Structure formats: C-alpha cells, structure tokens
Short mmCIF file of C-alpha atoms in Angstrom, two decimals:
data_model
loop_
_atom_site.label_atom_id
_atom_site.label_comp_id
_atom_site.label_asym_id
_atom_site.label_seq_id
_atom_site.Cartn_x
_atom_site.Cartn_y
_atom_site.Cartn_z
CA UNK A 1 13.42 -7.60 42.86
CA UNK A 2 10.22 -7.52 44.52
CA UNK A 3 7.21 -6.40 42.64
CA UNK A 4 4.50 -4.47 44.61
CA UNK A 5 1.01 -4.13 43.30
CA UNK A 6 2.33 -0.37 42.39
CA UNK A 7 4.68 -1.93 39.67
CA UNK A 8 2.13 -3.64 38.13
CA UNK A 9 -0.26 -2.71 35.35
CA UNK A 10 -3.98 -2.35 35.62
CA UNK A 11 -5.14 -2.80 32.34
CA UNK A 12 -8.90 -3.80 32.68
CA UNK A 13 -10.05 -0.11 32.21
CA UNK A 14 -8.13 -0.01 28.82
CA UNK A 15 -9.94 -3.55 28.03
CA UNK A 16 -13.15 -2.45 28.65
CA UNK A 17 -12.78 0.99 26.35
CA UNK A 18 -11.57 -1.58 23.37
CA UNK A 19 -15.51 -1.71 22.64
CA UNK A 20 -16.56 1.46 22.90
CA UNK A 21 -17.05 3.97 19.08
CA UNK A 22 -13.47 5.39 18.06
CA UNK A 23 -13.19 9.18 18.20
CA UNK A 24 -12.06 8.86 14.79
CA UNK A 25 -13.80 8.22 11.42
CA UNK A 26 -10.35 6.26 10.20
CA UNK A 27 -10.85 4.87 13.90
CA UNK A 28 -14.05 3.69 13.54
CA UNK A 29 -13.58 2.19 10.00
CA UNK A 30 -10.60 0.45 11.37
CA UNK A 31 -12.82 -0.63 14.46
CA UNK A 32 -15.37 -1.99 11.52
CA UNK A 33 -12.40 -3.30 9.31
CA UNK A 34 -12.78 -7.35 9.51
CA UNK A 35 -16.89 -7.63 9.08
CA UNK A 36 -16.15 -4.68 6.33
CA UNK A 37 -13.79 -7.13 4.91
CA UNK A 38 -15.93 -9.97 5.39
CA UNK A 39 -18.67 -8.13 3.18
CA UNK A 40 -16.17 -7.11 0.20
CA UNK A 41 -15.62 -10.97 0.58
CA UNK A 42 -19.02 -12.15 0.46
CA UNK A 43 -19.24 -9.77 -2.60
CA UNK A 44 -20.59 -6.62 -1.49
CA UNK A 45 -19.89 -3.32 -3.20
CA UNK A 46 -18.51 -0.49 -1.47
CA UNK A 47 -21.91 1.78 -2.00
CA UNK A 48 -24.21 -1.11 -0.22
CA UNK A 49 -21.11 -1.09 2.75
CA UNK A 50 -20.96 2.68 2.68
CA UNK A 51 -24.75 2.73 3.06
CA UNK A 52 -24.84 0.38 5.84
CA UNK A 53 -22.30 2.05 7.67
CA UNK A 54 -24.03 5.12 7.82
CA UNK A 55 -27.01 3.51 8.89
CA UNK A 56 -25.97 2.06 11.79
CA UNK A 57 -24.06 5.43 12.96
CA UNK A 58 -20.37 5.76 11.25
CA UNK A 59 -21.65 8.80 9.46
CA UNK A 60 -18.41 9.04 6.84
CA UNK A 61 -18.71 10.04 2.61
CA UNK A 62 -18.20 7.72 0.04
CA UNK A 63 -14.87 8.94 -1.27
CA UNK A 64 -13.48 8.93 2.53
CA UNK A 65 -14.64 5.34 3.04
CA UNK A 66 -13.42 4.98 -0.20
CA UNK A 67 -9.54 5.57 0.80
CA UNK A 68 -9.84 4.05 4.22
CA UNK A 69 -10.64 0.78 2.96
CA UNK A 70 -8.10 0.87 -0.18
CA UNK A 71 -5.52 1.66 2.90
CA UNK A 72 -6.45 -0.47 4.68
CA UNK A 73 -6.33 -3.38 1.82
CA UNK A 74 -2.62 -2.22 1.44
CA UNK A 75 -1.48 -2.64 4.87
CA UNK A 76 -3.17 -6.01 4.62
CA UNK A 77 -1.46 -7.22 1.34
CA UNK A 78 1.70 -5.96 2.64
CA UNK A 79 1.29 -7.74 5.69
CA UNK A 80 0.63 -10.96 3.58
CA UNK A 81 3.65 -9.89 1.57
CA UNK A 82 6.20 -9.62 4.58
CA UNK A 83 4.55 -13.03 5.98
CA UNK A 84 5.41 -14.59 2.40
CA UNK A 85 9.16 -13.03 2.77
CA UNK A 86 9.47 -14.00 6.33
CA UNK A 87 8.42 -17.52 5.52
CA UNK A 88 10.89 -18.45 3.26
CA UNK A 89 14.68 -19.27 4.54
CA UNK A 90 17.48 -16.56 4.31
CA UNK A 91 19.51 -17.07 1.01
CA UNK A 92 16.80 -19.52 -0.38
CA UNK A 93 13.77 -16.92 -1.09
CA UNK A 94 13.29 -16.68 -5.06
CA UNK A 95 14.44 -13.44 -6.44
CA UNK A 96 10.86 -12.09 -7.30
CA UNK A 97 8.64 -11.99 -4.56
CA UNK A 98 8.53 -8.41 -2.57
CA UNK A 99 10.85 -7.29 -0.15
CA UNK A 100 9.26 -7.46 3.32
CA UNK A 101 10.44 -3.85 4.05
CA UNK A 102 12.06 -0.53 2.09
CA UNK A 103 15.33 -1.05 4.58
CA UNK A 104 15.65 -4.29 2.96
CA UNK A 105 15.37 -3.27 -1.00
CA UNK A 106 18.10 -0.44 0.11
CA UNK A 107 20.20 -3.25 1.40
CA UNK A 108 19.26 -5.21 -1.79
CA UNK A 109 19.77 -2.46 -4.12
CA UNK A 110 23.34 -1.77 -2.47
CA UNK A 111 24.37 -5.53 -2.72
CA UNK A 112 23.84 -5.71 -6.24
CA UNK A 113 27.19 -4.39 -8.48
CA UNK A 114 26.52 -0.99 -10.28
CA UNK A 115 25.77 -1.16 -13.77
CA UNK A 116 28.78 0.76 -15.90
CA UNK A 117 27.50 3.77 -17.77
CA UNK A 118 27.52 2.81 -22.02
CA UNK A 119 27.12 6.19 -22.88
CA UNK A 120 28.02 9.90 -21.73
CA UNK A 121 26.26 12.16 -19.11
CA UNK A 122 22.58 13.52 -19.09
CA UNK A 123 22.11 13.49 -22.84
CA UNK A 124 22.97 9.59 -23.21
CA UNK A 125 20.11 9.49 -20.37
CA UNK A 126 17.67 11.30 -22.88
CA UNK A 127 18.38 9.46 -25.82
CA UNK A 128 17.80 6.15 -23.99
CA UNK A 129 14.58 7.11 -22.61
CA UNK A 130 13.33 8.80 -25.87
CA UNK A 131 14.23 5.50 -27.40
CA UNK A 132 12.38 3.30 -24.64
CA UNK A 133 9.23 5.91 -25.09
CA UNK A 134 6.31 3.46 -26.00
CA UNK A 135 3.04 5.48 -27.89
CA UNK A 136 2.87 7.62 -31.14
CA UNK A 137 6.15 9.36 -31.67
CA UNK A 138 5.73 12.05 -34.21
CA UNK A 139 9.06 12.26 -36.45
CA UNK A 140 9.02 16.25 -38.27
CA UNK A 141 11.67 14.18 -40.60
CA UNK A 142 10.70 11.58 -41.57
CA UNK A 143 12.82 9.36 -43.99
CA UNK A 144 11.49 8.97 -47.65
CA UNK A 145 12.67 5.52 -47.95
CA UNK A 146 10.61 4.52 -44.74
CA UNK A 147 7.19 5.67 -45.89
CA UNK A 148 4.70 3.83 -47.68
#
C-alpha cells in the first residue's frame, strides 16, 4: 500500500486548539482539573478555588463547581481502582478490592452459586428485612415479661 500525503492526518490544527478556553463550563473545569487538584492537595477549600476560578474568567456557581469536581474525583478514584484491579494477576487478586468494571461484577455475580431460598415467597422477604431493620422499632405489643 502506498500512502499519499492525502491518507495521512494533519493534526497540528487540533494541537494548537488543545490550549484555547473550552466552550463548556464542565469543559473548562476539566481543562482546569490537575492545578484544581493540585490546590485541594495543597489544602485549599473549594470556596477559595471557586473564587479564584471566577476571577481569572471560568465564571461557574458554587454548587456547579461543586459537582464537577466531586465527578471528577470519582472518575479519578475509579481510575485508581481499575489500575489496582488491573495490577494484580488473574485468579490471584484478593476477593475485596473493587471490580475494575460493572461487566465484570455481572460476570462475578453469575460465577458465584445461588443462594437456596430458607423461607417462602415475598413475605419470608419481609420478615427478614423487618428483622435486619436497625433503629427504634416500636412494638404496639409488647410482651409483659420483657419490660422493666
């Protein structure tokens, strides 16, 4: 196969837009992401960050900053968490660290054998939980011999 200058990409214009502000808000937060991550670091709140931000011309509100960044913190953990997975060999991994993705807790959840059913239908489910409910339970019964 020959390749002609034709088959071949010209990607300097895309380089040189990689600088340039986002269209975006979640785009330019995203743009901003590792020195706003440097500053939670360094121990920065999110007001003082949020502040900053808008001084220097990512005009965004609190509360949307707010949820950019805690996505944004979850992509990264999960990242860290698939890395983690990933890491260790096939068949070695210990049994409680995350799954590195949901297709892999289905294929988990299928390898493991079904638990056989103790009890009888829906109400056997309601009794169960009712008896698993943690908190203040109040009892229109009560039994004399259990009081003080």
């Amino acid at each position: 196969m020959d390749h002609n200058a034709k088959d071949k990409l010209d990607l300097t214009r895309l380089r040189a837009r990689k600088g340039e502000k986002p269209r975006t808000k979640a785009g330019q937060v995203r743009q901003a992401w590792p020195d706003i991550k440097a500053l939670f670091d360094a121990g920065h709140s999110l007001k003082d960050i949020w502040i900053w931000l808008n001084e220097i011309g990512i005009e965004i509100g609190y509360a949307r900053l707010s949820h950019y960044t805690g996505q944004l913190k979850r992509r990264d953990q999960a990242a860290a968490r698939a890395e983690k997975v990933s890491a260790v060999p096939d068949g070695v991994g210990d049994a409680r660290l995350p799954l590195a993705s949901a297709g892999e807790a289905a294929r988990e959840i299928r390898s493991q054998p079904e638990s056989v059913p103790t009890s009888d239908g829906p109400r056997a489910n309601i009794r169960e939980r009712e008896e698993r409910r943690s908190g203040f339970q109040y009892n229109s019964e009560p039994d004399i011999k259990k009081l003080i």
